[in-house]
């Protein structure tokens, strides 16, 4: 007489799985047919864009450390199709402003933004990037939305990688829903940035 297998009920159950959908609902045919999918080309393109964002390799201060953690194995930004940080703005369509932006850095930031091809998006990461944070002084830009159009603001000092991930998924949602970029602050104000990389010194 053999030893009774204590796992037999579990094994029997897992080998005879019940269907996940009730048959009477008739919402999913598993007969091998492909069925018909209808959509709009624009929606398909938006979905593709939202799933393959390439951020520019660009960090300004302590928030950038958290941004780097987001790409590590623990948080794994690659799950959302955005792990390919590009060293050239010409190959990037997302700018994550991670950290405080000094007045001297502002023309550089804007030039990188201008060099990115359309369509493009901006995430403002952290209190400093969004509103100057604790640096309420003449040297720090009091919000990068005075220089570039910001699509998503991620609060915190610093925001944790999962907060950045949440901001990132919000941006994906905006892209999929076809929500346009906010107005360009420089175009709206008619102002022009001058500085180390500007034409007008
Ligand atoms: S928000 Fe905090 S962590 Fe981020 S750049 Fe400012 S001081 Fe550093």
mmCIF file of C-alpha atoms and ligand atoms in Angstrom:
data_model
loop_
_atom_site.group_PDB
_atom_site.id
_atom_site.type_symbol
_atom_site.label_atom_id
_atom_site.label_comp_id
_atom_site.label_asym_id
_atom_site.label_seq_id
_atom_site.Cartn_x
_atom_site.Cartn_y
_atom_site.Cartn_z
ATOM 1 C CA UNK A 1 0.000 0.000 0.000
ATOM 2 C CA UNK A 2 1.530 3.274 -1.139
ATOM 3 C CA UNK A 3 1.708 6.521 0.800
ATOM 4 C CA UNK A 4 -1.313 8.769 0.235
ATOM 5 C CA UNK A 5 -0.438 11.904 -1.760
ATOM 6 C CA UNK A 6 -1.496 14.856 0.429
ATOM 7 C CA UNK A 7 -1.391 17.237 -2.568
ATOM 8 C CA UNK A 8 -3.731 15.193 -4.732
ATOM 9 C CA UNK A 9 -6.801 17.469 -4.325
ATOM 10 C CA UNK A 10 -4.725 20.518 -5.239
ATOM 11 C CA UNK A 11 -3.152 18.816 -8.226
ATOM 12 C CA UNK A 12 -6.461 17.524 -9.446
ATOM 13 C CA UNK A 13 -7.964 20.991 -9.187
ATOM 14 C CA UNK A 14 -5.063 22.714 -10.975
ATOM 15 C CA UNK A 15 -5.146 20.137 -13.759
ATOM 16 C CA UNK A 16 -8.829 20.680 -14.362
ATOM 17 C CA UNK A 17 -9.079 24.440 -14.194
ATOM 18 C CA UNK A 18 -12.506 25.902 -14.498
ATOM 19 C CA UNK A 19 -12.936 28.410 -17.335
ATOM 20 C CA UNK A 20 -12.412 31.991 -16.208
ATOM 21 C CA UNK A 21 -15.398 33.265 -18.160
ATOM 22 C CA UNK A 22 -18.812 31.749 -17.905
ATOM 23 C CA UNK A 23 -19.922 30.246 -21.184
ATOM 24 C CA UNK A 24 -23.321 31.841 -21.138
ATOM 25 C CA UNK A 25 -21.707 35.306 -21.247
ATOM 26 C CA UNK A 26 -20.281 34.396 -24.653
ATOM 27 C CA UNK A 27 -17.780 37.273 -24.550
ATOM 28 C CA UNK A 28 -14.690 35.366 -25.526
ATOM 29 C CA UNK A 29 -14.539 32.613 -28.102
ATOM 30 C CA UNK A 30 -11.591 30.315 -27.711
ATOM 31 C CA UNK A 31 -12.159 28.652 -31.055
ATOM 32 C CA UNK A 32 -8.986 29.912 -32.705
ATOM 33 C CA UNK A 33 -10.638 32.680 -34.707
ATOM 34 C CA UNK A 34 -9.093 36.129 -34.567
ATOM 35 C CA UNK A 35 -12.357 38.020 -34.498
ATOM 36 C CA UNK A 36 -12.568 41.664 -35.545
ATOM 37 C CA UNK A 37 -10.849 44.606 -33.898
ATOM 38 C CA UNK A 38 -11.974 48.079 -34.843
ATOM 39 C CA UNK A 39 -10.096 51.218 -33.843
ATOM 40 C CA UNK A 40 -8.875 54.538 -35.193
ATOM 41 C CA UNK A 41 -5.393 54.910 -36.651
ATOM 42 C CA UNK A 42 -4.760 57.904 -34.384
ATOM 43 C CA UNK A 43 -5.600 55.832 -31.316
ATOM 44 C CA UNK A 44 -3.272 53.081 -32.461
ATOM 45 C CA UNK A 45 -0.459 55.607 -32.966
ATOM 46 C CA UNK A 46 -1.090 57.221 -29.577
ATOM 47 C CA UNK A 47 -1.003 53.808 -27.950
ATOM 48 C CA UNK A 48 2.307 53.050 -29.664
ATOM 49 C CA UNK A 49 3.790 56.388 -28.618
ATOM 50 C CA UNK A 50 2.721 56.001 -25.021
ATOM 51 C CA UNK A 51 4.298 52.562 -24.834
ATOM 52 C CA UNK A 52 7.698 53.516 -26.206
ATOM 53 C CA UNK A 53 8.691 56.806 -24.608
ATOM 54 C CA UNK A 54 12.412 57.493 -24.708
ATOM 55 C CA UNK A 55 13.493 59.954 -22.000
ATOM 56 C CA UNK A 56 16.419 62.314 -22.511
ATOM 57 C CA UNK A 57 19.399 61.524 -20.302
ATOM 58 C CA UNK A 58 19.105 64.596 -18.174
ATOM 59 C CA UNK A 59 19.306 65.111 -14.402
ATOM 60 C CA UNK A 60 19.830 68.351 -12.515
ATOM 61 C CA UNK A 61 20.068 67.545 -8.791
ATOM 62 C CA UNK A 62 19.213 65.061 -6.035
ATOM 63 C CA UNK A 63 15.909 64.062 -7.678
ATOM 64 C CA UNK A 64 17.958 62.548 -10.496
ATOM 65 C CA UNK A 65 19.170 59.812 -8.126
ATOM 66 C CA UNK A 66 15.567 58.714 -7.628
ATOM 67 C CA UNK A 67 15.030 58.879 -11.381
ATOM 68 C CA UNK A 68 18.015 56.566 -11.868
ATOM 69 C CA UNK A 69 16.561 54.152 -9.278
ATOM 70 C CA UNK A 70 13.376 54.014 -11.329
ATOM 71 C CA UNK A 71 15.251 52.319 -14.118
ATOM 72 C CA UNK A 72 16.847 49.754 -11.793
ATOM 73 C CA UNK A 73 15.619 46.219 -11.333
ATOM 74 C CA UNK A 74 13.550 47.011 -8.225
ATOM 75 C CA UNK A 75 11.185 49.487 -9.930
ATOM 76 C CA UNK A 76 11.991 48.572 -13.527
ATOM 77 C CA UNK A 77 10.752 51.351 -15.779
ATOM 78 C CA UNK A 78 11.335 48.931 -18.652
ATOM 79 C CA UNK A 79 7.928 47.402 -17.852
ATOM 80 C CA UNK A 80 6.396 50.566 -19.308
ATOM 81 C CA UNK A 81 8.623 50.674 -22.375
ATOM 82 C CA UNK A 82 10.699 53.661 -21.278
ATOM 83 C CA UNK A 83 14.019 52.343 -20.129
ATOM 84 C CA UNK A 84 15.923 53.581 -23.176
ATOM 85 C CA UNK A 85 17.404 56.851 -21.912
ATOM 86 C CA UNK A 86 18.950 58.670 -24.847
ATOM 87 C CA UNK A 87 22.101 60.762 -24.617
ATOM 88 C CA UNK A 88 20.985 62.781 -27.628
ATOM 89 C CA UNK A 89 17.835 64.937 -27.456
ATOM 90 C CA UNK A 90 17.266 64.177 -31.148
ATOM 91 C CA UNK A 91 16.437 60.597 -30.177
ATOM 92 C CA UNK A 92 14.304 61.452 -27.138
ATOM 93 C CA UNK A 93 10.642 62.386 -26.857
ATOM 94 C CA UNK A 94 10.374 62.793 -23.075
ATOM 95 C CA UNK A 95 12.200 65.225 -20.823
ATOM 96 C CA UNK A 96 12.140 64.432 -17.108
ATOM 97 C CA UNK A 97 13.295 67.583 -15.311
ATOM 98 C CA UNK A 98 14.711 65.962 -12.189
ATOM 99 C CA UNK A 99 15.880 68.602 -9.756
ATOM 100 C CA UNK A 100 16.222 72.326 -9.301
ATOM 101 C CA UNK A 101 16.984 74.378 -12.392
ATOM 102 C CA UNK A 102 19.282 77.355 -11.959
ATOM 103 C CA UNK A 103 18.757 80.523 -13.969
ATOM 104 C CA UNK A 104 22.062 79.855 -15.681
ATOM 105 C CA UNK A 105 20.922 76.365 -16.667
ATOM 106 C CA UNK A 106 17.560 77.525 -18.032
ATOM 107 C CA UNK A 107 18.741 78.309 -21.611
ATOM 108 C CA UNK A 108 20.497 74.928 -21.748
ATOM 109 C CA UNK A 109 17.345 73.138 -20.634
ATOM 110 C CA UNK A 110 15.314 74.997 -23.214
ATOM 111 C CA UNK A 111 17.798 74.233 -25.960
ATOM 112 C CA UNK A 112 17.666 70.518 -25.175
ATOM 113 C CA UNK A 113 13.868 70.721 -25.272
ATOM 114 C CA UNK A 114 13.955 72.542 -28.622
ATOM 115 C CA UNK A 115 16.235 69.888 -30.083
ATOM 116 C CA UNK A 116 13.822 67.093 -29.238
ATOM 117 C CA UNK A 117 11.577 66.123 -32.172
ATOM 118 C CA UNK A 118 7.795 66.453 -32.026
ATOM 119 C CA UNK A 119 5.710 65.047 -30.438
ATOM 120 C CA UNK A 120 7.411 65.488 -27.074
ATOM 121 C CA UNK A 121 6.450 65.646 -23.436
ATOM 122 C CA UNK A 122 7.832 66.985 -20.157
ATOM 123 C CA UNK A 123 7.581 65.611 -16.624
ATOM 124 C CA UNK A 124 8.520 67.990 -13.818
ATOM 125 C CA UNK A 125 9.940 65.794 -11.072
ATOM 126 C CA UNK A 126 10.067 67.140 -7.535
ATOM 127 C CA UNK A 127 9.237 70.329 -5.691
ATOM 128 C CA UNK A 128 12.288 72.204 -6.957
ATOM 129 C CA UNK A 129 11.519 71.601 -10.621
ATOM 130 C CA UNK A 130 7.832 72.352 -10.165
ATOM 131 C CA UNK A 131 8.027 75.521 -8.048
ATOM 132 C CA UNK A 132 11.579 76.116 -6.820
ATOM 133 C CA UNK A 133 11.027 74.054 -3.666
ATOM 134 C CA UNK A 134 12.957 75.326 -0.680
ATOM 135 C CA UNK A 135 15.171 77.437 -2.939
ATOM 136 C CA UNK A 136 13.116 80.585 -3.040
ATOM 137 C CA UNK A 137 15.915 82.804 -4.266
ATOM 138 C CA UNK A 138 17.168 84.676 -7.304
ATOM 139 C CA UNK A 139 19.380 81.854 -8.576
ATOM 140 C CA UNK A 140 16.736 79.143 -9.049
ATOM 141 C CA UNK A 141 13.933 79.133 -11.614
ATOM 142 C CA UNK A 142 10.679 79.077 -9.634
ATOM 143 C CA UNK A 143 9.120 76.342 -11.743
ATOM 144 C CA UNK A 144 10.345 74.962 -15.061
ATOM 145 C CA UNK A 145 6.896 75.579 -16.529
ATOM 146 C CA UNK A 146 8.185 79.119 -17.072
ATOM 147 C CA UNK A 147 10.614 77.680 -19.631
ATOM 148 C CA UNK A 148 9.034 74.534 -21.088
ATOM 149 C CA UNK A 149 5.434 73.248 -21.238
ATOM 150 C CA UNK A 150 5.041 70.703 -18.424
ATOM 151 C CA UNK A 151 2.611 67.839 -18.976
ATOM 152 C CA UNK A 152 2.830 66.119 -15.584
ATOM 153 C CA UNK A 153 4.016 67.373 -12.197
ATOM 154 C CA UNK A 154 5.333 64.813 -9.697
ATOM 155 C CA UNK A 155 5.330 66.231 -6.148
ATOM 156 C CA UNK A 156 7.761 65.379 -3.357
ATOM 157 C CA UNK A 157 11.255 66.119 -2.141
ATOM 158 C CA UNK A 158 12.470 63.892 -3.568
ATOM 159 C CA UNK A 159 9.635 61.931 -5.162
ATOM 160 C CA UNK A 160 10.173 58.214 -4.693
ATOM 161 C CA UNK A 161 10.650 56.057 -7.788
ATOM 162 C CA UNK A 162 7.099 54.748 -7.481
ATOM 163 C CA UNK A 163 5.801 58.331 -7.460
ATOM 164 C CA UNK A 164 7.689 58.946 -10.682
ATOM 165 C CA UNK A 165 6.209 55.726 -12.056
ATOM 166 C CA UNK A 166 2.740 56.999 -11.195
ATOM 167 C CA UNK A 167 3.486 60.281 -12.945
ATOM 168 C CA UNK A 168 4.770 58.327 -15.890
ATOM 169 C CA UNK A 169 1.598 56.239 -16.169
ATOM 170 C CA UNK A 170 -0.441 59.452 -15.928
ATOM 171 C CA UNK A 171 1.506 60.795 -18.892
ATOM 172 C CA UNK A 172 0.825 57.563 -20.773
ATOM 173 C CA UNK A 173 -2.872 58.019 -20.044
ATOM 174 C CA UNK A 174 -2.791 61.598 -21.351
ATOM 175 C CA UNK A 175 -1.093 60.478 -24.552
ATOM 176 C CA UNK A 176 -3.567 57.626 -25.093
ATOM 177 C CA UNK A 177 -6.507 59.965 -24.521
ATOM 178 C CA UNK A 178 -5.066 62.449 -26.992
ATOM 179 C CA UNK A 179 -4.737 65.273 -24.453
ATOM 180 C CA UNK A 180 -2.498 67.918 -26.062
ATOM 181 C CA UNK A 181 0.556 69.551 -24.507
ATOM 182 C CA UNK A 182 -0.071 72.703 -22.491
ATOM 183 C CA UNK A 183 0.784 76.004 -24.215
ATOM 184 C CA UNK A 184 4.450 76.776 -24.628
ATOM 185 C CA UNK A 185 5.243 79.420 -21.962
ATOM 186 C CA UNK A 186 7.824 81.193 -24.101
ATOM 187 C CA UNK A 187 5.570 81.337 -27.153
ATOM 188 C CA UNK A 188 2.662 82.498 -25.015
ATOM 189 C CA UNK A 189 4.673 85.264 -23.347
ATOM 190 C CA UNK A 190 6.739 86.245 -26.372
ATOM 191 C CA UNK A 191 9.837 86.225 -24.172
ATOM 192 C CA UNK A 192 13.170 84.832 -25.310
ATOM 193 C CA UNK A 193 15.757 83.125 -23.164
ATOM 194 C CA UNK A 194 19.267 84.484 -23.388
ATOM 195 C CA UNK A 195 22.325 82.947 -21.813
ATOM 196 C CA UNK A 196 25.375 80.815 -22.443
ATOM 197 C CA UNK A 197 23.866 78.961 -25.403
ATOM 198 C CA UNK A 198 21.491 81.671 -26.618
ATOM 199 C CA UNK A 199 22.190 83.753 -29.699
ATOM 200 C CA UNK A 200 21.708 87.028 -27.841
ATOM 201 C CA UNK A 201 24.249 87.488 -25.079
HETATM 202 S S1 LIG B 1 12.908 68.420 -4.716
HETATM 203 FE FE1 LIG B 1 14.254 67.812 -3.005
HETATM 204 S S2 LIG B 1 15.376 66.036 -3.776
HETATM 205 FE FE2 LIG B 1 14.509 67.105 -5.580
HETATM 206 S S3 LIG B 1 16.115 68.499 -6.279
HETATM 207 FE FE3 LIG B 1 14.818 69.622 -4.841
HETATM 208 S S4 LIG B 1 15.855 69.410 -2.837
HETATM 209 FE FE4 LIG B 1 16.663 67.813 -4.207
#
